[in-house]
mmCIF file of C-alpha atoms in Angstrom:
data_model
loop_
_atom_site.group_PDB
_atom_site.id
_atom_site.type_symbol
_atom_site.label_atom_id
_atom_site.label_comp_id
_atom_site.label_asym_id
_atom_site.label_seq_id
_atom_site.Cartn_x
_atom_site.Cartn_y
_atom_site.Cartn_z
ATOM 1 C CA UNK L 1 -8.595 42.297 32.251
ATOM 2 C CA UNK L 2 -8.996 42.899 28.658
ATOM 3 C CA UNK L 3 -5.529 44.251 27.693
ATOM 4 C CA UNK L 4 -4.047 41.402 29.892
ATOM 5 C CA UNK L 5 -5.912 38.637 27.908
ATOM 6 C CA UNK L 6 -4.729 40.581 24.748
ATOM 7 C CA UNK L 7 -1.451 40.323 25.589
ATOM 8 C CA UNK L 8 -1.429 36.423 26.437
ATOM 9 C CA UNK L 9 -3.216 35.717 23.141
ATOM 10 C CA UNK L 10 -1.063 37.914 21.100
ATOM 11 C CA UNK L 11 1.612 35.718 22.359
ATOM 12 C CA UNK L 12 -0.280 32.441 21.722
ATOM 13 C CA UNK L 13 -0.421 33.754 18.056
ATOM 14 C CA UNK L 14 2.702 33.661 17.463
ATOM 15 C CA UNK L 15 3.345 30.025 18.744
ATOM 16 C CA UNK L 16 5.527 27.601 16.258
ATOM 17 C CA UNK L 17 4.452 24.037 15.643
ATOM 18 C CA UNK L 18 6.418 21.706 18.054
ATOM 19 C CA UNK L 19 8.898 20.096 16.150
ATOM 20 C CA UNK L 20 9.933 16.769 17.598
ATOM 21 C CA UNK L 21 13.126 15.763 16.049
ATOM 22 C CA UNK L 22 13.174 11.753 16.228
ATOM 23 C CA UNK L 23 10.037 11.737 14.674
ATOM 24 C CA UNK L 24 11.818 13.545 11.507
ATOM 25 C CA UNK L 25 12.335 11.026 8.692
ATOM 26 C CA UNK L 26 15.553 13.267 8.353
ATOM 27 C CA UNK L 27 16.439 12.825 11.356
ATOM 28 C CA UNK L 28 15.856 8.979 11.459
ATOM 29 C CA UNK L 29 18.072 8.964 7.783
ATOM 30 C CA UNK L 30 15.163 7.607 6.071
ATOM 31 C CA UNK L 31 16.119 6.875 2.433
ATOM 32 C CA UNK L 32 14.607 9.571 0.731
ATOM 33 C CA UNK L 33 14.199 11.692 3.504
ATOM 34 C CA UNK L 34 11.390 13.810 3.481
ATOM 35 C CA UNK L 35 10.724 17.741 2.184
ATOM 36 C CA UNK L 36 7.125 17.916 2.969
ATOM 37 C CA UNK L 37 7.003 20.978 5.322
ATOM 38 C CA UNK L 38 9.723 22.658 3.007
ATOM 39 C CA UNK L 39 7.850 22.266 -0.004
ATOM 40 C CA UNK L 40 4.260 22.869 1.328
ATOM 41 C CA UNK L 41 4.900 25.874 3.562
ATOM 42 C CA UNK L 42 3.289 29.014 1.704
ATOM 43 C CA UNK L 43 5.784 31.358 3.150
ATOM 44 C CA UNK L 44 8.660 29.909 2.754
ATOM 45 C CA UNK L 45 8.926 29.814 6.756
ATOM 46 C CA UNK L 46 10.946 26.424 6.686
ATOM 47 C CA UNK L 47 14.502 25.681 5.884
ATOM 48 C CA UNK L 48 16.877 22.652 6.817
ATOM 49 C CA UNK L 49 18.853 22.510 9.353
ATOM 50 C CA UNK L 50 21.583 20.096 11.247
ATOM 51 C CA UNK L 51 21.273 17.019 12.797
ATOM 52 C CA UNK L 52 18.896 17.193 16.182
ATOM 53 C CA UNK L 53 17.561 19.885 14.814
ATOM 54 C CA UNK L 54 16.759 19.176 11.023
ATOM 55 C CA UNK L 55 14.281 21.582 10.036
ATOM 56 C CA UNK L 56 14.284 25.340 11.428
ATOM 57 C CA UNK L 57 11.288 27.473 11.211
ATOM 58 C CA UNK L 58 11.494 31.068 11.078
ATOM 59 C CA UNK L 59 8.752 32.752 13.636
ATOM 60 C CA UNK L 60 8.768 36.022 11.548
ATOM 61 C CA UNK L 61 7.509 34.349 8.401
ATOM 62 C CA UNK L 62 5.132 31.639 10.024
ATOM 63 C CA UNK L 63 2.034 32.327 10.164
ATOM 64 C CA UNK L 64 0.496 29.473 12.322
ATOM 65 C CA UNK L 65 -1.760 28.268 9.170
ATOM 66 C CA UNK L 66 -0.644 24.457 10.232
ATOM 67 C CA UNK L 67 -0.462 23.312 6.604
ATOM 68 C CA UNK L 68 2.989 21.858 7.224
ATOM 69 C CA UNK L 69 1.356 20.158 10.328
ATOM 70 C CA UNK L 70 -1.525 18.564 8.074
ATOM 71 C CA UNK L 71 1.249 16.942 5.537
ATOM 72 C CA UNK L 72 4.009 15.887 7.650
ATOM 73 C CA UNK L 73 3.473 12.009 7.423
ATOM 74 C CA UNK L 74 5.242 11.654 10.834
ATOM 75 C CA UNK L 75 4.138 13.607 13.397
ATOM 76 C CA UNK L 76 7.158 15.361 13.818
ATOM 77 C CA UNK L 77 5.347 18.849 13.283
ATOM 78 C CA UNK L 78 2.231 19.498 15.753
ATOM 79 C CA UNK L 79 -0.031 21.982 17.039
ATOM 80 C CA UNK L 80 -2.176 20.720 19.822
ATOM 81 C CA UNK L 81 -5.855 18.821 18.790
ATOM 82 C CA UNK L 82 -7.306 19.845 22.034
ATOM 83 C CA UNK L 83 -8.931 23.223 21.492
ATOM 84 C CA UNK L 84 -10.729 22.111 18.321
ATOM 85 C CA UNK L 85 -11.870 18.747 19.375
ATOM 86 C CA UNK L 86 -12.759 20.473 23.090
ATOM 87 C CA UNK L 87 -15.018 22.982 20.676
ATOM 88 C CA UNK L 88 -16.630 20.605 18.558
ATOM 89 C CA UNK L 89 -17.621 18.293 21.384
ATOM 90 C CA UNK L 90 -19.016 21.384 23.082
ATOM 91 C CA UNK L 91 -21.504 22.469 20.156
ATOM 92 C CA UNK L 92 -22.388 19.039 20.328
ATOM 93 C CA UNK L 93 -22.814 18.787 23.977
ATOM 94 C CA UNK L 94 -24.857 22.173 23.566
ATOM 95 C CA UNK L 95 -26.897 20.874 20.691
ATOM 96 C CA UNK L 96 -27.841 17.842 22.796
ATOM 97 C CA UNK L 97 -29.263 20.224 25.880
ATOM 98 C CA UNK L 98 -31.520 21.763 23.458
ATOM 99 C CA UNK L 99 -33.099 18.802 22.014
ATOM 100 C CA UNK L 100 -31.455 19.438 19.039
ATOM 101 C CA UNK L 101 -32.211 16.578 16.349
ATOM 102 C CA UNK L 102 -29.079 13.905 15.905
ATOM 103 C CA UNK L 103 -26.733 14.856 13.901
ATOM 104 C CA UNK L 104 -26.144 17.872 16.069
ATOM 105 C CA UNK L 105 -24.018 20.522 14.232
ATOM 106 C CA UNK L 106 -20.409 22.040 14.997
ATOM 107 C CA UNK L 107 -18.750 24.572 13.193
ATOM 108 C CA UNK L 108 -15.292 25.691 12.512
ATOM 109 C CA UNK L 109 -13.961 28.827 10.614
ATOM 110 C CA UNK L 110 -10.919 30.294 9.464
ATOM 111 C CA UNK L 111 -10.270 33.867 11.548
ATOM 112 C CA UNK L 112 -9.532 35.470 8.142
ATOM 113 C CA UNK L 113 -13.333 34.679 6.825
ATOM 114 C CA UNK L 114 -15.022 36.848 9.130
ATOM 115 C CA UNK L 115 -17.227 34.139 10.241
ATOM 116 C CA UNK L 116 -19.065 33.721 13.600
ATOM 117 C CA UNK L 117 -18.383 30.944 15.951
ATOM 118 C CA UNK L 118 -15.096 29.417 16.854
ATOM 119 C CA UNK L 119 -12.217 30.286 14.831
ATOM 120 C CA UNK L 120 -8.374 28.825 13.853
ATOM 121 C CA UNK L 121 -6.041 30.785 12.499
ATOM 122 C CA UNK L 122 -6.332 28.945 9.011
ATOM 123 C CA UNK L 123 -8.074 25.343 7.634
ATOM 124 C CA UNK L 124 -4.645 24.411 7.394
ATOM 125 C CA UNK L 125 -5.054 23.222 11.255
ATOM 126 C CA UNK L 126 -7.824 20.595 10.398
ATOM 127 C CA UNK L 127 -6.701 17.179 10.214
ATOM 128 C CA UNK L 128 -8.225 13.835 9.892
ATOM 129 C CA UNK L 129 -8.275 13.023 13.522
ATOM 130 C CA UNK L 130 -10.444 16.089 13.957
ATOM 131 C CA UNK L 131 -12.762 14.818 11.246
ATOM 132 C CA UNK L 132 -13.066 11.536 12.161
ATOM 133 C CA UNK L 133 -13.455 12.514 15.986
ATOM 134 C CA UNK L 134 -16.919 14.592 14.249
ATOM 135 C CA UNK L 135 -17.855 11.654 12.955
ATOM 136 C CA UNK L 136 -17.631 9.545 16.382
ATOM 137 C CA UNK L 137 -19.787 12.014 17.927
ATOM 138 C CA UNK L 138 -22.443 11.784 15.127
ATOM 139 C CA UNK L 139 -21.716 15.630 14.910
ATOM 140 C CA UNK L 140 -21.696 17.267 11.446
ATOM 141 C CA UNK L 141 -19.062 19.638 11.042
ATOM 142 C CA UNK L 142 -19.044 22.635 8.666
ATOM 143 C CA UNK L 143 -15.492 24.128 7.738
ATOM 144 C CA UNK L 144 -15.754 27.605 7.049
ATOM 145 C CA UNK L 145 -13.209 29.655 4.795
ATOM 146 C CA UNK L 146 -12.668 33.049 3.527
ATOM 147 C CA UNK L 147 -11.042 34.204 0.246
ATOM 148 C CA UNK L 148 -8.250 31.910 0.024
ATOM 149 C CA UNK L 149 -6.506 33.312 -2.888
ATOM 150 C CA UNK L 150 -6.099 36.832 -0.938
ATOM 151 C CA UNK L 151 -5.447 35.545 2.427
ATOM 152 C CA UNK L 152 -2.035 36.194 3.526
ATOM 153 C CA UNK L 153 -2.326 33.363 6.392
ATOM 154 C CA UNK L 154 -2.361 29.878 4.542
ATOM 155 C CA UNK L 155 -2.528 29.338 0.573
ATOM 156 C CA UNK L 156 -4.979 29.752 -2.173
ATOM 157 C CA UNK L 157 -5.594 25.872 -2.338
ATOM 158 C CA UNK L 158 -6.640 25.474 1.290
ATOM 159 C CA UNK L 159 -9.991 24.599 0.560
ATOM 160 C CA UNK L 160 -8.740 21.579 -1.484
ATOM 161 C CA UNK L 161 -6.120 20.673 0.868
ATOM 162 C CA UNK L 162 -9.032 20.419 3.511
ATOM 163 C CA UNK L 163 -11.084 18.374 1.368
ATOM 164 C CA UNK L 164 -8.400 15.754 0.770
ATOM 165 C CA UNK L 165 -8.323 15.606 4.729
ATOM 166 C CA UNK L 166 -11.680 14.910 4.385
ATOM 167 C CA UNK L 167 -11.190 12.097 2.257
ATOM 168 C CA UNK L 168 -8.474 10.697 4.670
ATOM 169 C CA UNK L 169 -10.839 10.779 7.564
ATOM 170 C CA UNK L 170 -13.967 9.254 5.728
ATOM 171 C CA UNK L 171 -11.540 6.217 4.340
ATOM 172 C CA UNK L 172 -10.925 5.778 8.085
ATOM 173 C CA UNK L 173 -14.485 6.148 9.006
ATOM 174 C CA UNK L 174 -15.996 3.583 6.619
ATOM 175 C CA UNK L 175 -15.099 0.691 8.596
ATOM 176 C CA UNK L 176 -17.694 1.893 11.407
ATOM 177 C CA UNK L 177 -20.135 2.385 8.841
ATOM 178 C CA UNK L 178 -21.269 5.974 10.150
ATOM 179 C CA UNK L 179 -19.633 8.334 7.757
ATOM 180 C CA UNK L 180 -18.576 11.975 8.882
ATOM 181 C CA UNK L 181 -20.710 14.943 7.709
ATOM 182 C CA UNK L 182 -18.747 17.429 6.403
ATOM 183 C CA UNK L 183 -19.243 20.527 4.682
ATOM 184 C CA UNK L 184 -16.478 22.774 3.372
ATOM 185 C CA UNK L 185 -17.402 25.901 1.792
ATOM 186 C CA UNK L 186 -16.699 29.837 1.813
ATOM 187 C CA UNK L 187 -18.084 31.962 4.439
ATOM 188 C CA UNK L 188 -21.121 34.141 3.334
ATOM 189 C CA UNK L 189 -22.522 37.658 5.078
ATOM 190 C CA UNK L 190 -25.109 35.364 6.860
ATOM 191 C CA UNK L 191 -22.102 33.823 8.359
ATOM 192 C CA UNK L 192 -20.730 36.938 9.887
ATOM 193 C CA UNK L 193 -20.928 37.992 13.436
ATOM 194 C CA UNK L 194 -19.590 41.239 14.126
ATOM 195 C CA UNK L 195 -17.251 43.040 12.050
ATOM 196 C CA UNK L 196 -15.226 41.467 9.104
ATOM 197 C CA UNK L 197 -11.984 39.626 10.007
ATOM 198 C CA UNK L 198 -8.975 41.025 8.797
ATOM 199 C CA UNK L 199 -5.473 39.260 8.951
ATOM 200 C CA UNK L 200 -1.767 39.653 8.065
ATOM 201 C CA UNK L 201 0.284 36.998 10.110
ATOM 202 C CA UNK L 202 -2.077 34.540 11.798
ATOM 203 C CA UNK L 203 -5.135 34.601 13.144
ATOM 204 C CA UNK L 204 -4.571 36.146 16.949
ATOM 205 C CA UNK L 205 -3.234 39.483 15.249
ATOM 206 C CA UNK L 206 -6.390 39.613 12.684
ATOM 207 C CA UNK L 207 -8.578 38.497 16.018
ATOM 208 C CA UNK L 208 -7.089 41.613 17.748
ATOM 209 C CA UNK L 209 -7.630 43.993 14.834
ATOM 210 C CA UNK L 210 -11.487 42.858 14.478
ATOM 211 C CA UNK L 211 -12.555 43.682 18.142
ATOM 212 C CA UNK L 212 -13.719 41.471 20.897
ATOM 213 C CA UNK L 213 -16.136 39.394 19.843
ATOM 214 C CA UNK L 214 -14.163 37.462 17.363
ATOM 215 C CA UNK L 215 -11.145 37.644 19.645
ATOM 216 C CA UNK L 216 -13.957 35.905 22.319
ATOM 217 C CA UNK L 217 -14.334 33.003 19.430
ATOM 218 C CA UNK L 218 -10.689 32.230 18.997
ATOM 219 C CA UNK L 219 -9.945 28.739 19.864
ATOM 220 C CA UNK L 220 -7.197 28.963 22.365
ATOM 221 C CA UNK L 221 -3.401 27.933 21.766
ATOM 222 C CA UNK L 222 -2.115 25.022 23.969
ATOM 223 C CA UNK L 223 1.628 24.702 23.554
ATOM 224 C CA UNK L 224 2.291 21.055 23.434
ATOM 225 C CA UNK L 225 4.793 19.546 26.565
ATOM 226 C CA UNK L 226 7.910 18.300 25.525
ATOM 227 C CA UNK L 227 7.671 14.404 24.358
ATOM 228 C CA UNK L 228 9.671 12.115 26.636
ATOM 229 C CA UNK L 229 11.400 9.693 24.138
ATOM 230 C CA UNK L 230 11.784 7.261 27.139
ATOM 231 C CA UNK L 231 7.906 6.981 27.322
ATOM 232 C CA UNK L 232 7.018 4.639 24.783
ATOM 233 C CA UNK L 233 3.209 6.013 24.912
ATOM 234 C CA UNK L 234 4.671 9.623 24.018
ATOM 235 C CA UNK L 235 5.991 8.506 20.853
ATOM 236 C CA UNK L 236 3.040 8.413 19.171
ATOM 237 C CA UNK L 237 1.705 11.426 18.114
ATOM 238 C CA UNK L 238 -1.393 13.107 19.469
ATOM 239 C CA UNK L 239 -2.963 12.901 15.584
ATOM 240 C CA UNK L 240 -2.887 9.081 15.375
ATOM 241 C CA UNK L 241 -3.645 8.446 19.006
ATOM 242 C CA UNK L 242 -7.362 10.352 17.829
ATOM 243 C CA UNK L 243 -7.691 8.633 14.713
ATOM 244 C CA UNK L 244 -7.294 5.391 16.826
ATOM 245 C CA UNK L 245 -10.029 6.980 19.533
ATOM 246 C CA UNK L 246 -12.389 8.065 16.674
ATOM 247 C CA UNK L 247 -13.044 4.685 15.424
ATOM 248 C CA UNK L 248 -16.408 4.590 16.930
ATOM 249 C CA UNK L 249 -18.970 2.767 16.676
ATOM 250 C CA UNK L 250 -16.575 -0.065 16.657
ATOM 251 C CA UNK L 251 -16.191 -1.856 13.771
ATOM 252 C CA UNK L 252 -17.330 -5.184 12.986
ATOM 253 C CA UNK L 253 -14.440 -7.918 13.501
ATOM 254 C CA UNK L 254 -14.958 -8.451 9.627
ATOM 255 C CA UNK L 255 -14.385 -4.874 8.684
ATOM 256 C CA UNK L 256 -11.199 -3.760 7.061
ATOM 257 C CA UNK L 257 -10.232 -0.725 8.939
ATOM 258 C CA UNK L 258 -7.971 1.689 6.478
ATOM 259 C CA UNK L 259 -4.457 2.248 8.403
ATOM 260 C CA UNK L 260 -1.666 1.837 5.914
ATOM 261 C CA UNK L 261 1.372 -0.121 7.401
ATOM 262 C CA UNK L 262 4.162 -2.326 6.395
ATOM 263 C CA UNK L 263 4.018 -6.172 5.644
ATOM 264 C CA UNK L 264 7.204 -8.353 5.652
ATOM 265 C CA UNK L 265 8.018 -10.940 3.134
ATOM 266 C CA UNK L 266 10.307 -13.668 3.124
ATOM 267 C CA UNK L 267 12.990 -11.579 1.394
ATOM 268 C CA UNK L 268 13.806 -9.838 4.876
ATOM 269 C CA UNK L 269 17.209 -10.342 5.668
ATOM 270 C CA UNK L 270 16.657 -9.534 9.315
ATOM 271 C CA UNK L 271 18.621 -6.437 9.348
ATOM 272 C CA UNK L 272 17.836 -3.332 11.696
ATOM 273 C CA UNK L 273 17.554 -1.032 9.299
ATOM 274 C CA UNK L 274 13.136 -0.686 9.370
ATOM 275 C CA UNK L 275 13.304 -0.371 13.352
ATOM 276 C CA UNK L 276 16.229 2.394 12.966
ATOM 277 C CA UNK L 277 14.017 4.547 10.451
ATOM 278 C CA UNK L 278 10.837 3.932 12.403
ATOM 279 C CA UNK L 279 9.758 7.685 13.353
ATOM 280 C CA UNK L 280 7.593 6.478 16.258
ATOM 281 C CA UNK L 281 9.437 2.872 17.006
ATOM 282 C CA UNK L 282 6.326 1.396 16.114
ATOM 283 C CA UNK L 283 8.612 -1.436 14.640
ATOM 284 C CA UNK L 284 10.681 -3.014 17.145
ATOM 285 C CA UNK L 285 13.340 -5.890 16.865
ATOM 286 C CA UNK L 286 12.653 -8.115 19.985
ATOM 287 C CA UNK L 287 15.856 -10.192 20.839
ATOM 288 C CA UNK L 288 15.364 -13.632 21.676
ATOM 289 C CA UNK L 289 17.639 -15.907 24.488
ATOM 290 C CA UNK L 290 17.981 -18.096 21.881
ATOM 291 C CA UNK L 291 19.734 -15.786 19.306
ATOM 292 C CA UNK L 292 16.748 -15.313 17.156
ATOM 293 C CA UNK L 293 14.670 -12.169 16.822
ATOM 294 C CA UNK L 294 11.186 -11.105 16.246
ATOM 295 C CA UNK L 295 10.139 -8.426 14.307
ATOM 296 C CA UNK L 296 6.970 -6.345 16.028
ATOM 297 C CA UNK L 297 4.531 -3.946 14.879
ATOM 298 C CA UNK L 298 2.446 -2.153 17.208
ATOM 299 C CA UNK L 299 -0.212 -0.509 14.502
ATOM 300 C CA UNK L 300 -1.959 1.834 17.003
ATOM 301 C CA UNK L 301 1.980 3.530 16.703
ATOM 302 C CA UNK L 302 2.275 3.832 13.074
ATOM 303 C CA UNK L 303 1.732 6.651 10.908
ATOM 304 C CA UNK L 304 1.693 4.716 7.549
ATOM 305 C CA UNK L 305 4.820 6.976 6.606
ATOM 306 C CA UNK L 306 6.578 4.383 4.615
ATOM 307 C CA UNK L 307 9.984 5.077 6.117
ATOM 308 C CA UNK L 308 10.662 1.322 6.365
ATOM 309 C CA UNK L 309 9.178 0.668 2.996
ATOM 310 C CA UNK L 310 11.289 3.123 1.239
ATOM 311 C CA UNK L 311 14.877 2.112 3.075
ATOM 312 C CA UNK L 312 14.433 -1.797 3.176
ATOM 313 C CA UNK L 313 17.744 -2.915 1.588
ATOM 314 C CA UNK L 314 16.377 -6.188 -0.011
ATOM 315 C CA UNK L 315 12.787 -4.264 -0.659
ATOM 316 C CA UNK L 316 10.799 -6.848 1.719
ATOM 317 C CA UNK L 317 8.442 -4.298 2.766
ATOM 318 C CA UNK L 318 5.275 -3.879 1.013
ATOM 319 C CA UNK L 319 2.042 -1.742 2.260
ATOM 320 C CA UNK L 320 -0.988 -3.039 3.736
ATOM 321 C CA UNK L 321 -3.842 -0.309 3.493
ATOM 322 C CA UNK L 322 -6.545 -2.461 5.494
ATOM 323 C CA UNK L 323 -6.281 -4.382 8.727
ATOM 324 C CA UNK L 324 -9.025 -6.208 10.864
ATOM 325 C CA UNK L 325 -9.457 -4.562 14.297
ATOM 326 C CA UNK L 326 -7.961 -7.349 16.127
ATOM 327 C CA UNK L 327 -4.740 -5.968 14.600
ATOM 328 C CA UNK L 328 -5.071 -3.200 17.171
ATOM 329 C CA UNK L 329 -5.171 -4.995 19.938
ATOM 330 C CA UNK L 330 -1.952 -6.586 20.600
ATOM 331 C CA UNK L 331 1.426 -6.293 18.933
ATOM 332 C CA UNK L 332 1.479 -7.626 15.484
ATOM 333 C CA UNK L 333 4.509 -10.958 14.447
ATOM 334 C CA UNK L 334 5.661 -9.406 11.004
ATOM 335 C CA UNK L 335 8.982 -11.597 11.088
ATOM 336 C CA UNK L 336 10.221 -14.123 13.173
ATOM 337 C CA UNK L 337 13.731 -15.531 12.565
ATOM 338 C CA UNK L 338 16.254 -17.631 14.455
ATOM 339 C CA UNK L 339 19.250 -15.799 13.487
ATOM 340 C CA UNK L 340 20.520 -11.783 13.782
ATOM 341 C CA UNK L 341 22.207 -9.859 11.232
#
């Protein structure tokens, strides 16, 4: 039984992030494009590709650290959030059943750290949605890393990157009045259970070398299914769906929710550029029977990439950082015009 399990985990450990090309700002031909994943990857595993596959990931170089996913502004690159979310939720449930004081406590560690408990290949997999969800569940989250300066999985500055992720999540949670309780620190010998974690190309190979106990702690990979672009709900990345889910407790109706998104001013020339470059089609143009047009924004689906802002020919778009909760409940009318360009 164990050999078969090891083989399945070895295969899972080679999973690359899912790339959804219609969400890529290069594919959308946004002005200025985007090179966030290329410049972030510490292993030079990503290179530009042709239209339809605007980036390519070298499976021999990719370690699955997740840093490219962490910085992707549009959700074009993704790992499944479900295993880590489920782990935090399950730890919370176990604490509740043991009558532990609130808030309950959960930990996630990078596999090379050698820490006990649930492990990720690298804390580069931690995103604002995961941190925000722990806050919604009133669960204190400890994120443990190893010697990042010497680790071949991620990058030396992973702790600083994770701290920025936490800051982003806290801005989102500010409207709820219940900030997430998060600690990011290096693992210590007291955190270890079993032998030390060793790594070379990703956490699963590390776990295979560090014994059954740490193998059992690894959060399982879940291959993400194909995105059916004909289904509007699928166009929104899971990261932003979970950010919206994590707005619990519900913010007061007068509280500003941090969710950067575009507004349009009167210099708009009613061209289709903003809708064309939007990577999740959060901006749509609704043609009216009388020949006019309505420009609508689905705030839930907006990732805040601001491709629309950078691409707008007359510069009619600017960012609004905060929105009232009511703005999430129905499409926002950005502009209404009686003619179409």
